[in-house]
Tab-separated table of C-alpha atoms in Angstrom:
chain	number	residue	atom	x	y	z
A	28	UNK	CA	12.795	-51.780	16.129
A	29	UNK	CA	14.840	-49.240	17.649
A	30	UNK	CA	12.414	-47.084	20.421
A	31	UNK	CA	12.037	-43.352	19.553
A	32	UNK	CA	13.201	-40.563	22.019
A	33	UNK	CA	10.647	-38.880	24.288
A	34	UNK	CA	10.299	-34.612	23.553
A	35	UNK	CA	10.406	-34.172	27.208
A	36	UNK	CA	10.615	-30.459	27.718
A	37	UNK	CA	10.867	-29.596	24.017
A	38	UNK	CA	8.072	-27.008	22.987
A	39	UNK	CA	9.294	-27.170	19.031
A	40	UNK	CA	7.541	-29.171	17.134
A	41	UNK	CA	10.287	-29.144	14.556
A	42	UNK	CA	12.781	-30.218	16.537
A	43	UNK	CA	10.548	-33.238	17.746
A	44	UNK	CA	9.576	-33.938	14.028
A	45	UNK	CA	13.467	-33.639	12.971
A	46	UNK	CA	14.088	-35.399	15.947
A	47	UNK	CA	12.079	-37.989	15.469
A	48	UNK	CA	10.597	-38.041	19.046
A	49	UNK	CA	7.559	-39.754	19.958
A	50	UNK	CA	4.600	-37.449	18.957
A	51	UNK	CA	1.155	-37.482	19.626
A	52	UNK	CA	-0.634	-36.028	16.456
A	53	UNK	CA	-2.978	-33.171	16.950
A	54	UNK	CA	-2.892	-31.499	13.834
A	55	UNK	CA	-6.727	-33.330	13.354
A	56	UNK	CA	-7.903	-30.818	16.054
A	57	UNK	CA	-5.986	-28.231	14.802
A	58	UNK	CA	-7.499	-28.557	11.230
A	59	UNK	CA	-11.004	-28.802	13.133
A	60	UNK	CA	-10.575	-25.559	15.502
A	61	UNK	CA	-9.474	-23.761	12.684
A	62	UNK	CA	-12.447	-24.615	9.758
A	63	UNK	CA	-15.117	-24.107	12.531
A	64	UNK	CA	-14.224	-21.898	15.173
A	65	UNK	CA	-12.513	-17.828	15.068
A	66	UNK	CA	-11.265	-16.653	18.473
A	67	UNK	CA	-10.154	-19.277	21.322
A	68	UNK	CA	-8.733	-19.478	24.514
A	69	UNK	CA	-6.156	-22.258	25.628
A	70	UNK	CA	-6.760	-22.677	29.079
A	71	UNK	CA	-5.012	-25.671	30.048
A	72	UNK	CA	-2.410	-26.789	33.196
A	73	UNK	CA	1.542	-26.185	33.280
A	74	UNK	CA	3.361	-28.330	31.169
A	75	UNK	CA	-0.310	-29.690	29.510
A	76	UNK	CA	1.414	-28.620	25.407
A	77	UNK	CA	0.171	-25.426	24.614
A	78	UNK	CA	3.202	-23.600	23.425
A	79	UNK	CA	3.913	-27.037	21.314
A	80	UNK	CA	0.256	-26.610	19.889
A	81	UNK	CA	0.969	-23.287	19.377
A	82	UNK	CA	4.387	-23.862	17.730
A	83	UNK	CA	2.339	-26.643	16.183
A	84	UNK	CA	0.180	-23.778	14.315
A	85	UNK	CA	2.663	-21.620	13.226
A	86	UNK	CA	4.536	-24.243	11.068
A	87	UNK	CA	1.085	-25.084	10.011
A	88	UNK	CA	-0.238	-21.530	8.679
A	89	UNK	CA	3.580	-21.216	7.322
A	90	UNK	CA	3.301	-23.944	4.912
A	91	UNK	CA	5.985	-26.485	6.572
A	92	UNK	CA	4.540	-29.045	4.430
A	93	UNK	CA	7.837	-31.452	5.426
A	94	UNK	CA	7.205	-31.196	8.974
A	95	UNK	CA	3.894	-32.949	8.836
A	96	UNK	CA	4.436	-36.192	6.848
A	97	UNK	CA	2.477	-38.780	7.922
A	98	UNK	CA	0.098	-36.692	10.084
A	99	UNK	CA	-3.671	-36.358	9.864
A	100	UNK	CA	-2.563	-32.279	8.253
A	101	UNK	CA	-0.493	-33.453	5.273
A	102	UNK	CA	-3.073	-34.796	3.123
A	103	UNK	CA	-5.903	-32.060	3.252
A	104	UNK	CA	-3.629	-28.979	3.995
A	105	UNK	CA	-3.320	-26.352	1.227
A	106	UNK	CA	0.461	-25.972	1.107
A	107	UNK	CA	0.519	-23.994	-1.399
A	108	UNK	CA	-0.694	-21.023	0.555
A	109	UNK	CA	1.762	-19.605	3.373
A	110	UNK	CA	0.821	-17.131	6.549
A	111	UNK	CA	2.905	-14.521	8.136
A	112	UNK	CA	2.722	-15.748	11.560
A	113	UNK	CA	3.476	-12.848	14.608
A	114	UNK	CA	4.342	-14.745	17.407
A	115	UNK	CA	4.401	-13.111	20.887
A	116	UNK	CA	5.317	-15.222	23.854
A	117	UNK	CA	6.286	-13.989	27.190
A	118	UNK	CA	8.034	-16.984	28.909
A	119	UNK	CA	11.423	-16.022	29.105
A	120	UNK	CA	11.499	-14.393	32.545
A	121	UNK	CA	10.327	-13.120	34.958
A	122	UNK	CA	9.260	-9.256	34.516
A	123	UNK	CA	10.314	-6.864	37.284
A	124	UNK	CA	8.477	-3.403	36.020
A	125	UNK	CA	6.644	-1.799	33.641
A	126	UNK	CA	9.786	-0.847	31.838
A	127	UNK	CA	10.900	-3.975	31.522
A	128	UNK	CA	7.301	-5.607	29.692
A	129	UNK	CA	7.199	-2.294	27.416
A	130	UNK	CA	10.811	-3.354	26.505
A	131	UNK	CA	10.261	-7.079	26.023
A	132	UNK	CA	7.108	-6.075	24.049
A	133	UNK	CA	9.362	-3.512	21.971
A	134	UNK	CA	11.800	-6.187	21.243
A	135	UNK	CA	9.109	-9.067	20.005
A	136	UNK	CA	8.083	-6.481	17.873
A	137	UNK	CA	11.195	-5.650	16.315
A	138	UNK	CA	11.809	-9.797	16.391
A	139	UNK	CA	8.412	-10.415	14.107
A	140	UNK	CA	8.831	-7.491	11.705
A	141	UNK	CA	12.431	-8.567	10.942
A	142	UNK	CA	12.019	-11.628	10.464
A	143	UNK	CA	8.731	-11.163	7.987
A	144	UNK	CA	10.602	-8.830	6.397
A	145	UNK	CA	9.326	-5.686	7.983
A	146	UNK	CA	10.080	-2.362	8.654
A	147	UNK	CA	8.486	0.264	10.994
A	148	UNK	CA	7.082	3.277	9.540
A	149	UNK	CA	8.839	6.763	9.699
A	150	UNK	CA	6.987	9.132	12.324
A	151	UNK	CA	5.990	5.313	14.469
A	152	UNK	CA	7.433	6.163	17.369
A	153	UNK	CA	9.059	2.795	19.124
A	154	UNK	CA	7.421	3.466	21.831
A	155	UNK	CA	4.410	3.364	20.711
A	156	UNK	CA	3.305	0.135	21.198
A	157	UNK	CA	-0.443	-0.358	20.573
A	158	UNK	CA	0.314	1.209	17.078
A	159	UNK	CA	3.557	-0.301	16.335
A	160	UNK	CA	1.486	-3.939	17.172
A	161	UNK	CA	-1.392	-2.927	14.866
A	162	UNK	CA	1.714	-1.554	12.298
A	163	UNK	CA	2.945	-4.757	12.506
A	164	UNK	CA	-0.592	-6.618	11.698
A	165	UNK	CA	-1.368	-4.287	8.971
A	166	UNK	CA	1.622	-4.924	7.212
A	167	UNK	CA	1.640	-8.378	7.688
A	168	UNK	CA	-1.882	-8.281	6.292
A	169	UNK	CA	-1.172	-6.428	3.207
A	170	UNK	CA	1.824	-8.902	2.389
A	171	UNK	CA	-0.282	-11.683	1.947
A	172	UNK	CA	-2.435	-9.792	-0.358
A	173	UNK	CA	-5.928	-10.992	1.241
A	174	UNK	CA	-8.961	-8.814	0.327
């Protein structure tokens, strides 16, 4: 039996699943912390897998159903229901100024609402961040149609 690869450095859990890297399933916790919990904070060591749990998530709440055969997620998942997912991450660099974060910030912005299909509002100013972010949630809100 031929031995699997290890994901070392590789926060994607598609590309381990595609991969077919040794994985160590989680999505039982995930299932749990979402059913019983609301608001949470990942507090865990460099390099410890949070931005793979997190990536782990977002395939999860968008219905990836392919990603997950065989894991503790694919039998008691509702597939049939997809999320829009906004996904802000900030570890691409270092940040030098204020400038630069309000531009990084402007640019994850513009990355989410294209690629849910998007569009900021005539009169939003850009550089308005605090309401371009809760733009951004609103929309994505009233897309998936939730009362």
């Amino acid at each position: 039996m031929p031995r699997k690869k290890l994901p070392i450095g590789i926060q994607s859990f598609t590309k381990i699943r595609e991969d077919d890297c040794y994985y160590v399933d989680k999505t039982a916790l995930a299932l749990r912390l979402i059913s019983e919990g609301s608001y949470y904070f990942l507090s865990r060591p460099r390099r410890f897998g949070k931005s793979l749990f997190l990536d782990t998530l977002k395939e999860l709440f968008e219905g990836n159903r392919a990603l997950f055969t065989g894991l503790a997620a694919e039998p008691v998942w509702d597939w049939s229901r997809k999320f829009p997912v906004i996904r802000v991450s900030f570890s691409d660099g270092v940040l030098q100024s204020r400038a630069q974060l309000d531009q990084r910030i402007r640019e994850l912005l513009r990355v989410n609402r294209e690629r849910l299909g998007l569009s900021l509002p005539a009169g939003l100013p850009e550089t308005d961040l605090a309401g371009s972010f809760a733009d951004l949630i609103r929309q994505a809100h009233q897309a998936l149609r939730l009362p």
